[in-house]
XYZ file of C-alpha atoms in Angstrom:
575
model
C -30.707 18.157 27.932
C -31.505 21.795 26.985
C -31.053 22.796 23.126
C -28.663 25.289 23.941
C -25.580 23.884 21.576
C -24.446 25.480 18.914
C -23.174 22.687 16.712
C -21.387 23.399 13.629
C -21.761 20.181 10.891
C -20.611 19.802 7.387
C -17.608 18.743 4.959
C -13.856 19.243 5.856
C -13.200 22.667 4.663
C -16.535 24.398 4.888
C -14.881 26.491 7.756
C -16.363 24.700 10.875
C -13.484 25.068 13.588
C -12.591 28.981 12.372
C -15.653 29.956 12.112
C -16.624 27.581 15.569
C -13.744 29.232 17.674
C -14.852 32.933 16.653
C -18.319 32.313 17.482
C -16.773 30.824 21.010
C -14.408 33.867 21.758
C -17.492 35.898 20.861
C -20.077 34.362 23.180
C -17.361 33.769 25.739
C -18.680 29.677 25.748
C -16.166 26.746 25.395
C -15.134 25.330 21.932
C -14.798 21.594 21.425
C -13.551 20.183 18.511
C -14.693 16.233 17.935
C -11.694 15.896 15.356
C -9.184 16.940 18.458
C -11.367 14.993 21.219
C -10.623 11.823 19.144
C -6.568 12.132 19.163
C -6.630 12.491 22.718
C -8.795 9.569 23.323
C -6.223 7.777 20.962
C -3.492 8.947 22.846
C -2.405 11.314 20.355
C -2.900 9.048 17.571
C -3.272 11.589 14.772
C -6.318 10.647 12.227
C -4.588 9.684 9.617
C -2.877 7.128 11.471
C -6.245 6.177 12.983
C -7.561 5.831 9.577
C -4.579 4.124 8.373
C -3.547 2.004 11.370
C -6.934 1.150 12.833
C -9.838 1.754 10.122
C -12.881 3.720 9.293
C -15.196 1.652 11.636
C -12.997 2.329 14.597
C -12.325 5.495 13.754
C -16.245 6.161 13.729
C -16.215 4.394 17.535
C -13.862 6.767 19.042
C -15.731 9.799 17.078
C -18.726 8.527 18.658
C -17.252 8.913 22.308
C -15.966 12.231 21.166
C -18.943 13.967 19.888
C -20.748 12.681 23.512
C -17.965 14.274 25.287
C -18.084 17.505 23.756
C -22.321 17.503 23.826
C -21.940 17.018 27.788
C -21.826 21.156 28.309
C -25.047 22.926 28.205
C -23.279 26.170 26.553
C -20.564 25.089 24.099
C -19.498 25.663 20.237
C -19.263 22.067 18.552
C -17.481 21.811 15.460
C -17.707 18.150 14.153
C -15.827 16.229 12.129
C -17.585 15.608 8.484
C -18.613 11.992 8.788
C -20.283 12.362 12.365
C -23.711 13.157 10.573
C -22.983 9.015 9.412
C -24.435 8.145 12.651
C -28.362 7.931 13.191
C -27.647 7.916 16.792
C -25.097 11.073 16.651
C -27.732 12.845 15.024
C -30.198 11.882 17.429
C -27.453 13.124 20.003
C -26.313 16.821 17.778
C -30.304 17.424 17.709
C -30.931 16.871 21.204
C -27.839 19.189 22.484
C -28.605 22.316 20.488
C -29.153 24.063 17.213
C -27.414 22.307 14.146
C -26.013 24.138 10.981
C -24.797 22.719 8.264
C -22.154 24.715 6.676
C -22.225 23.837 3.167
C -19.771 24.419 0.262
C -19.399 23.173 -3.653
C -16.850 20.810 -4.089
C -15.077 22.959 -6.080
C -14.987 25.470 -3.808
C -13.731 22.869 -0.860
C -11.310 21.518 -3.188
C -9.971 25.141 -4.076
C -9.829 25.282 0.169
C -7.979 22.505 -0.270
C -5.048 23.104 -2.188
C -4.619 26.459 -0.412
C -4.551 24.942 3.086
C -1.437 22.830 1.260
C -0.018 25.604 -0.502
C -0.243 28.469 2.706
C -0.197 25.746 6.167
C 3.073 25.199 7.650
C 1.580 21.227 8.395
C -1.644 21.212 6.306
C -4.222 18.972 7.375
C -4.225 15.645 5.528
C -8.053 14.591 5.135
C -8.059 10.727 4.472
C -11.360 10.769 2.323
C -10.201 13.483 0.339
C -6.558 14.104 -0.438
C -4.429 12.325 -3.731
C -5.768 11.807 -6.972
C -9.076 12.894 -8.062
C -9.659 14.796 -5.146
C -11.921 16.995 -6.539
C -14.000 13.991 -7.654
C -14.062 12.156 -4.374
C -15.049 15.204 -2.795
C -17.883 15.679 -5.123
C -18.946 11.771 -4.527
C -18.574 12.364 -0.294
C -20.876 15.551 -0.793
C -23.523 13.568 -2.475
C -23.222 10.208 -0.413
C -23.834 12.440 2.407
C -26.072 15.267 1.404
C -29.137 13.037 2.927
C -27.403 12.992 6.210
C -26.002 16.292 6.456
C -30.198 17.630 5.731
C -31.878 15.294 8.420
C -29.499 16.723 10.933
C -29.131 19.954 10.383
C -31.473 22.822 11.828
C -30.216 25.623 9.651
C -27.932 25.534 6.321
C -25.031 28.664 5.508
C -24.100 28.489 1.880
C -20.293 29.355 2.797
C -19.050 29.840 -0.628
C -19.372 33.842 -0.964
C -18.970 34.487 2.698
C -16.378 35.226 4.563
C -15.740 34.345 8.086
C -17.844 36.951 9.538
C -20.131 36.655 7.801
C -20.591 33.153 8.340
C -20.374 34.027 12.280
C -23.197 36.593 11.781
C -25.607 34.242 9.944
C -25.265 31.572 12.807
C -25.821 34.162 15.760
C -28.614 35.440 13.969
C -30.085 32.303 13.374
C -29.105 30.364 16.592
C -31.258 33.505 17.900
C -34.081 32.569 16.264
C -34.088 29.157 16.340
C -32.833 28.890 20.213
C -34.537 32.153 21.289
C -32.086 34.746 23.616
C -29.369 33.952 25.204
C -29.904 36.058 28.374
C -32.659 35.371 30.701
C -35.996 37.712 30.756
C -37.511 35.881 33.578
C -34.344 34.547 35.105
C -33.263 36.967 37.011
C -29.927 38.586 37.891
C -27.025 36.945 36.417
C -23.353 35.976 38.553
C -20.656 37.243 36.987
C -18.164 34.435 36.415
C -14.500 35.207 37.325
C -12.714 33.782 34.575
C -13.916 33.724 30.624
C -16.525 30.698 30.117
C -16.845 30.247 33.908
C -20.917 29.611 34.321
C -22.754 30.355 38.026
C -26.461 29.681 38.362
C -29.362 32.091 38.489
C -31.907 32.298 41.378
C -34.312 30.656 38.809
C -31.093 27.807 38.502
C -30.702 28.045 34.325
C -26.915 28.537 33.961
C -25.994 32.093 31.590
C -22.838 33.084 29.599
C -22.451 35.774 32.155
C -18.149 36.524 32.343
C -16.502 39.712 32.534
C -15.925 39.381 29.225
C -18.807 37.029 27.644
C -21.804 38.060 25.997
C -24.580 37.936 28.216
C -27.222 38.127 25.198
C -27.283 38.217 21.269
C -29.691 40.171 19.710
C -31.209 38.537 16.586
C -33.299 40.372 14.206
C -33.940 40.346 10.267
C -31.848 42.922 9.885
C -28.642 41.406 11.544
C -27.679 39.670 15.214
C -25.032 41.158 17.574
C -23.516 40.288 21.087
C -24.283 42.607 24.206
C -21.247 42.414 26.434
C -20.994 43.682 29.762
C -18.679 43.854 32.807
C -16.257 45.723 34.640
C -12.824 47.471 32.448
C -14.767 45.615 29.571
C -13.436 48.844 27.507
C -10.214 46.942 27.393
C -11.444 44.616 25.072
C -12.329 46.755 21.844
C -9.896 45.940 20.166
C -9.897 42.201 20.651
C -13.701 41.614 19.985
C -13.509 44.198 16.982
C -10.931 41.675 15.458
C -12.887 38.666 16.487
C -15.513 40.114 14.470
C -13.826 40.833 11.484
C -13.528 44.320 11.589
C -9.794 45.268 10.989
C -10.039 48.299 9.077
C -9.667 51.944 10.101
C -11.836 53.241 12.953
C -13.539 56.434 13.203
C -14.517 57.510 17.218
C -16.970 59.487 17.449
C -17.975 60.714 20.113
C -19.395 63.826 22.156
C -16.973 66.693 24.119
C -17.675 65.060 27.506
C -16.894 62.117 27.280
C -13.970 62.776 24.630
C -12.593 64.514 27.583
C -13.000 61.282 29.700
C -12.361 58.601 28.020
C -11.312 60.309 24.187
C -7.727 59.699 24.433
C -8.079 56.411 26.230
C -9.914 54.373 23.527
C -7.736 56.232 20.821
C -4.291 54.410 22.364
C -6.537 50.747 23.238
C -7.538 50.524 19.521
C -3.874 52.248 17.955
C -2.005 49.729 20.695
C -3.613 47.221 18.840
C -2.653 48.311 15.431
C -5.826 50.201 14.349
C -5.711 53.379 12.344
C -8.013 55.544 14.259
C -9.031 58.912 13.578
C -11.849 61.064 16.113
C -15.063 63.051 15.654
C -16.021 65.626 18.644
C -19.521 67.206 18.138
C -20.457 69.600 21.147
C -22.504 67.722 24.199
C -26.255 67.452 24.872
C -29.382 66.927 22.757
C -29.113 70.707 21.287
C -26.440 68.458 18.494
C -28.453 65.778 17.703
C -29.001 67.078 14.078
C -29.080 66.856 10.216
C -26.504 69.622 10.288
C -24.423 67.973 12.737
C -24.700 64.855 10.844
C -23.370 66.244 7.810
C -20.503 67.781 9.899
C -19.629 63.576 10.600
C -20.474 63.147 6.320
C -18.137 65.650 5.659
C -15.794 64.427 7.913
C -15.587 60.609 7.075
C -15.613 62.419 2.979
C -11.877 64.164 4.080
C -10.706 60.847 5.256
C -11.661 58.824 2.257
C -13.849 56.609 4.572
C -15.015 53.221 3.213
C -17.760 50.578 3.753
C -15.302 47.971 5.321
C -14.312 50.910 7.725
C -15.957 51.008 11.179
C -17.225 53.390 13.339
C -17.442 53.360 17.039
C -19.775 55.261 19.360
C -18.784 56.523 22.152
C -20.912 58.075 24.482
C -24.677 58.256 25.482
C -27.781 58.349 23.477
C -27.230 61.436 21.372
C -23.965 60.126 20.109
C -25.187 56.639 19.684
C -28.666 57.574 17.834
C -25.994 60.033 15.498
C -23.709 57.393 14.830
C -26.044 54.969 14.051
C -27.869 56.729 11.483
C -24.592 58.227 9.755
C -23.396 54.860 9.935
C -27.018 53.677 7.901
C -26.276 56.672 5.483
C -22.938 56.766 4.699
C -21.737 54.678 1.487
C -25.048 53.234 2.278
C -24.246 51.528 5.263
C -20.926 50.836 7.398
C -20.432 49.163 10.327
C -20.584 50.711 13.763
C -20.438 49.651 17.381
C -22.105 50.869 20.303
C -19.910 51.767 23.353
C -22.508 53.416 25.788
C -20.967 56.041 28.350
C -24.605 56.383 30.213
C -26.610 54.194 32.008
C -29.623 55.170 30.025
C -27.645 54.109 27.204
C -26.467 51.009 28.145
C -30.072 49.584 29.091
C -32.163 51.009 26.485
C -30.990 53.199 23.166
C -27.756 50.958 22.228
C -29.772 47.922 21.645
C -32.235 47.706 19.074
C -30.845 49.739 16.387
C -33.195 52.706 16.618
C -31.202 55.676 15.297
C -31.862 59.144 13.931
C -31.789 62.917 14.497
C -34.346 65.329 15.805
C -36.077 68.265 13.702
C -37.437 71.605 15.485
C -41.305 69.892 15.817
C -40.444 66.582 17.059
C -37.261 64.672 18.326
C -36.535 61.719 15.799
C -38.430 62.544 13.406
C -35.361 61.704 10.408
C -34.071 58.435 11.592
C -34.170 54.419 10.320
C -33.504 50.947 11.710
C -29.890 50.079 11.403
C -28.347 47.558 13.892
C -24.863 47.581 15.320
C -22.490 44.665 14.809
C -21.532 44.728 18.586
C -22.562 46.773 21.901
C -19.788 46.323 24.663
C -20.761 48.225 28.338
C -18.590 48.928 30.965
C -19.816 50.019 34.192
C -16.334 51.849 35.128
C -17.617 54.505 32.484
C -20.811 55.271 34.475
C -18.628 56.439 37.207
C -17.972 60.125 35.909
C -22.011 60.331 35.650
C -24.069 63.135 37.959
C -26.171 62.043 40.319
C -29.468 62.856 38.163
C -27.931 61.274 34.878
C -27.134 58.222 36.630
C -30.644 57.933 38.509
C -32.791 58.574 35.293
C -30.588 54.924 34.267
C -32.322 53.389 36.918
C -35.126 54.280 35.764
C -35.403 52.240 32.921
C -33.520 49.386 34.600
C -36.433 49.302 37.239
C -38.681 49.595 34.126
C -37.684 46.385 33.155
C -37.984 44.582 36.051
C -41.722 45.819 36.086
C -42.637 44.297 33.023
C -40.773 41.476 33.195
C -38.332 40.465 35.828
C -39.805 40.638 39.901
C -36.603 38.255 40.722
C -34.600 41.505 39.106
C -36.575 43.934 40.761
C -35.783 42.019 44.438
C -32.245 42.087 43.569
C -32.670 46.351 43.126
C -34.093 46.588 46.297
C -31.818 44.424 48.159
C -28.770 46.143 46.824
C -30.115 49.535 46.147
C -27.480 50.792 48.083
C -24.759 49.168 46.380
C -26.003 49.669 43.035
C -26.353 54.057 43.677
C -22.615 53.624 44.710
C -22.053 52.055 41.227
C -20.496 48.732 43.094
C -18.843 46.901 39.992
C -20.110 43.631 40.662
C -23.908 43.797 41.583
C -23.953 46.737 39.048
C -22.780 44.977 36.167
C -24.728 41.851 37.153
C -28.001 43.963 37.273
C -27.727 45.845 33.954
C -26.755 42.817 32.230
C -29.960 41.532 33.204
C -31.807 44.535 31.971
C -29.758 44.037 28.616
C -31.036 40.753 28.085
C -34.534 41.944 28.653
C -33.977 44.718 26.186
C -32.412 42.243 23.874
C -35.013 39.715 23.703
C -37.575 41.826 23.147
C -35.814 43.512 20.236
C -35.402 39.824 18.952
C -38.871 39.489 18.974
C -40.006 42.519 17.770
C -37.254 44.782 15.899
C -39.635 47.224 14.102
C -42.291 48.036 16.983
C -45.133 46.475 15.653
C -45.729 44.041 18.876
C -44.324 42.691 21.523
C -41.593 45.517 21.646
C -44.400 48.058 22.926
C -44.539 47.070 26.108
C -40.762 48.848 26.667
C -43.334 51.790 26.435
C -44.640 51.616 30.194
C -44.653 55.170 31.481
C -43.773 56.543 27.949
C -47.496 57.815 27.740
C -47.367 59.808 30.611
C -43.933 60.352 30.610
C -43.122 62.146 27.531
C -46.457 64.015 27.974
C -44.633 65.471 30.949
C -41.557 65.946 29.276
C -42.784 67.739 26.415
C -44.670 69.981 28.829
C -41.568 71.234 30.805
C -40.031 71.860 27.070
C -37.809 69.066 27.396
C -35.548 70.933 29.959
C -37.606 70.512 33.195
C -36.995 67.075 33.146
C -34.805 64.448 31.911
C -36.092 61.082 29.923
C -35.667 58.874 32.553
C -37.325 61.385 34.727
C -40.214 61.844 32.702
C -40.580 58.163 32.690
C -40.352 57.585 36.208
C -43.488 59.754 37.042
C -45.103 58.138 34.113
C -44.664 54.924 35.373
C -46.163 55.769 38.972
C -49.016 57.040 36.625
C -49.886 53.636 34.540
C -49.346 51.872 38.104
C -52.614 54.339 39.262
C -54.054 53.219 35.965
C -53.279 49.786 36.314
C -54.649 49.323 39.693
C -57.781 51.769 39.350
C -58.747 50.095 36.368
C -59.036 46.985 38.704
C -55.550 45.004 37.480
C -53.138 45.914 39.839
C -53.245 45.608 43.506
C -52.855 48.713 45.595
C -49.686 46.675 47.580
C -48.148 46.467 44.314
C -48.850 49.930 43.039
C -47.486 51.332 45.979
C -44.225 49.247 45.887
C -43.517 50.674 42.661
C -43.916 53.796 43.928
C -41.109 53.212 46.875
C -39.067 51.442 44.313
C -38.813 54.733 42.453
C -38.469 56.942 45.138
C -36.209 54.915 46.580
C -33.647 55.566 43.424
C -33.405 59.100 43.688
C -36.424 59.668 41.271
C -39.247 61.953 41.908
C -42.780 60.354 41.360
C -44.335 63.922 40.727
C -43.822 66.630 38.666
C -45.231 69.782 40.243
C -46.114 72.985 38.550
C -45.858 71.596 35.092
C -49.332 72.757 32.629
C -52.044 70.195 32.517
C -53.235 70.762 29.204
C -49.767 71.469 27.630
C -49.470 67.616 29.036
C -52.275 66.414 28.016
C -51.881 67.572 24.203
C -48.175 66.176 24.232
C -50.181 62.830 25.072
C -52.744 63.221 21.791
C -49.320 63.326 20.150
C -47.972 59.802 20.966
C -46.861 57.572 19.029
C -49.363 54.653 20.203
C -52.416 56.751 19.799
C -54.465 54.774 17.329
C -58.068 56.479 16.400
C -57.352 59.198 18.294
C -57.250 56.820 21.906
C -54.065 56.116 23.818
C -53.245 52.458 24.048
C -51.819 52.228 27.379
C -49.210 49.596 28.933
C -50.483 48.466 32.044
C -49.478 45.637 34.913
C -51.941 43.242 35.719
C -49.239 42.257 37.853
C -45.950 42.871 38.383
C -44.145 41.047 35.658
C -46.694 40.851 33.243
C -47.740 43.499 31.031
C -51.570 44.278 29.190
C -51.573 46.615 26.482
C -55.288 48.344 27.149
C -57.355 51.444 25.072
C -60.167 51.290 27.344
C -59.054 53.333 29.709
C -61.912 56.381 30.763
C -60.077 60.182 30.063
C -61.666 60.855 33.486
C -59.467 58.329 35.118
C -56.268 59.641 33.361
C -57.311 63.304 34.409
C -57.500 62.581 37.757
C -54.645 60.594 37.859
C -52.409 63.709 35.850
C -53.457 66.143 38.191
C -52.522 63.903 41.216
C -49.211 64.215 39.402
C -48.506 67.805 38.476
C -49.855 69.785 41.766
């Protein structure tokens, strides 16, 4: 069986079935809980009177059955009941299903739980080993009899005292990340869409993904924090609901730009106030000419009026400019408040919402003020792409197909079988696709949050690319444009430098054509291009390190690469 569990472990009142059902709703993945599994096999014997009526030993049998039962599912949440760790053989069984955390409390903290479960629950839970008198002592005697057992089975400990429950949900998505490794599918290929919440439908490759219209079809997991990437069709709907499920009840401040505030503005305002939000908006005027410090402090000043706080969340709404400007007000502001991305652009959705890359341009160079600050959630929704332009929505593609290059050639065969389908923004095949370029874009990020390894190779046709965009003053041509051309370029590379076959290197120039993307970029100024290229950020000693296919799928990071070659190859591309 695959380790692909998450199986919550540890003494009554450490927060196991809260915090188990959250991470559920989150991840869109069953919840089983072994304490409920065993009433129903005793007919709805409750486990007091299983305890009482039948004893601990047979009460341990019928836990047994239960934990099996609820390990059966490849994707589930587990929450077990505090004595299953007793068990050498449900250990053996908890290790083999997935990742184990213990979620660990003082006894005085579990017996403060306690009494307010009594005081507060309409029918508090009555916990045999642990209620009457000298609870607190008891529990302090269970904690140690069982400390040895709770440590050999458990992957990954969460000190619960000082946390609450999102918290607690954070630290096991980031660490389920790292321990498991993504949750989407880099070499899998393109996802099916389930119909109903939890429902699971093989990949070409066969490995079953959380892919439902309103599951997360990846988690991002980095030292800095771990989020879900949701996507699907009317997904917007949801905000509200997965804000709450995070924990995130306070006011909300939209921000987003003048386009799509005229779009979709007024829309997410009544979703989120529906659902009993306070919600306030910030319109900055469109395109990249606002992506600045000034603009910025506009948003400071702003949140200042409205006596924002840190448990206060903002929401982007929009493209890159608006998510890159939320983000880093959102890393500035009180020091750091939560946001969520809610890309409006293709471009967006598959590349600048995940990864936490945020920041504002200067006059010499775009980005130049900016920091690493991840988002607690990104949520897509392929409905939005449908007030795009044609070149907006193409320069998406793009870095979809970009993906698929590097990693993905069951992804790629899906583009080119339903290129048609996908330029018509069909709901289904489109939301399947760019949830598979999420998870690409996830897992890499997971690997590699700061860019100091694996993460480079999202730079294929970046060289080249913003070489040409730089040259045409960034107006000439949009990013996804400029990368496009650029990637036709490191395919010429790639295959003169004797990597790539000329089959291949041709199909990913009709892949790109075939998109709506041009593949040259005539009349542009050599040299302006080439000293926008000394300029990159993966020159090293003055060289370019270039991202080149050996094959498709499989990237080469290279600095050998003769200036003659890339000469010839630039001019092939600019006359």
């Amino acid at each position: 069986m695959d380790k692909q569990a998450i199986i919550l472990t540890g003494l009554s009142y450490t927060g196991k079935t809260v915090v188990g059902k959250a991470i559920a709703q989150l991840l869109g993945w069953p919840f089983q809980d072994t304490d409920d599994l065993c009433v129903s096999i005793a007919d709805g014997k409750s486990i007091p009177d299983i305890f009482a009526e039948w004893g601990e030993d047979r009460f341990r049998a019928i836990e047994k059955q239960a934990l099996s039962m609820a390990c059966s599912r490849a994707r589930v949440v587990v929450s077990t009941g505090g004595g299953a760790v007793l068990d050498p053989a449900n250990r053996v069984l908890m290790q083999g299903a997935g990742v184990v955390f213990w979620l660990d409390a003082k006894p005085s903290t579990i017996y403060q739980r306690m009494l307010h479960d009594q005081e507060q629950a309409e029918n508090p839970v009555v916990r045999p080993l642990m209620h009457g008198e000298g609870a607190l002592e008891r529990i302090a005697s269970l904690k140690e009899a069982r400390l040895a057992h709770y440590s050999a089975a458990a992957d990954w400990v969460v000190p619960t005292d000082t946390l609450d429950q999102s918290e607690v949900v954070s630290e096991v998505l980031r660490m389920y990340g790292r321990l498991k490794g993504r949750l989407g599918t880099p070499s899998g290929g393109v996802p099916s869409l389930g119909e109903e919440p939890g429902s699971l439908e093989p990949t070409p490759h066969g490995q079953a993904l959380p892919q439902t219209t309103t599951g997360a079809v990846a988690v991002v997991s980095t030292n800095s924090g771990s989020y879900p990437v949701f996507v699907g069709n009317k997904t917007l709907n949801t905000l509200p609901a997965k804000l709450k499920t995070l924990g995130l009840t306070g006011a909300v401040y939209l921000v987003a730009d003048s386009n799509v505030a005229r779009h979709y503005g007024e829309r997410t305002e009544g979703l989120l106030r529906q659902a009993g939000f306070s919600v306030e908006t910030y319109v900055f005027p469109a395109g990249e000419a606002s992506k600045t410090l000034n603009t910025a402090i506009g948003l400071y000043d702003w949140l200042m009026a409205r006596r924002a706080e840190r448990r206060h969340t903002l929401v982007a709404l929009g493209g890159g400019v608006v998510g890159d400007l939320t983000g880093f007000v959102a890393a500035t502001y009180l020091r750091g408040m939560p946001f969520v991305q809610v890309p409006t652009t293709l471009l967006a959705m598959v590349d600048a919402s995940i990864g936490g890359k945020t920041g504002v341009n200067r006059s010499v160079a775009k980005n130049l003020v900016g920091s690493f600050y991840q988002p607690r959630m990104v949520l897509m929704d392929v409905e939005l792409l449908r007030t795009l332009g044609d070149r907006e929505r193409n320069e998406g593609w793009a870095e979809v197909i970009k993906h698929a290059f590097i990693r993905d050639t069951a992804l790629l065969k899906s583009m080119e079988d339903n290129r048609d389908a996908l330029q018509a923004l069909e709901p289904r095949i489109t939301a399947q696709v760019v949830a598979a370029s999420a998870a690409i874009k996830a897992d890499v990020v997971s690997q590699d949050e700061r860019e100091s390894g694996v993460r480079a190779i999202l730079n294929f046709g970046h060289t080249i690319g913003h070489g040409l965009e730089a040259a045409g003053d960034y107006d000439a041509l949009l990013h996804g444009e400029g990368v496009a051309i650029g990637m036709v370029g490191a395919a010429r590379i790639s295959n003169r430098m004797g990597l790539l076959s000329s089959d291949e290197a041709g199909r990913i120039e009709v892949d790109i054509a075939s998109f709506g993307l041009p593949v040259k970029a005539p009349n542009l100024d050599l040299d302006r291009v080439r000293a926008a290229m000394k300029l990159d950020k993966k020159v090293e000693n003055s060289t370019n390190r270039w991202i080149l296919l050996p094959k498709l799928g499989e990237t080469v990071i290279r600095a050998d690469v003769p200036q003659a070659m890339v000469d010839d190859i630039l001019q092939e591309l600019v006359r």
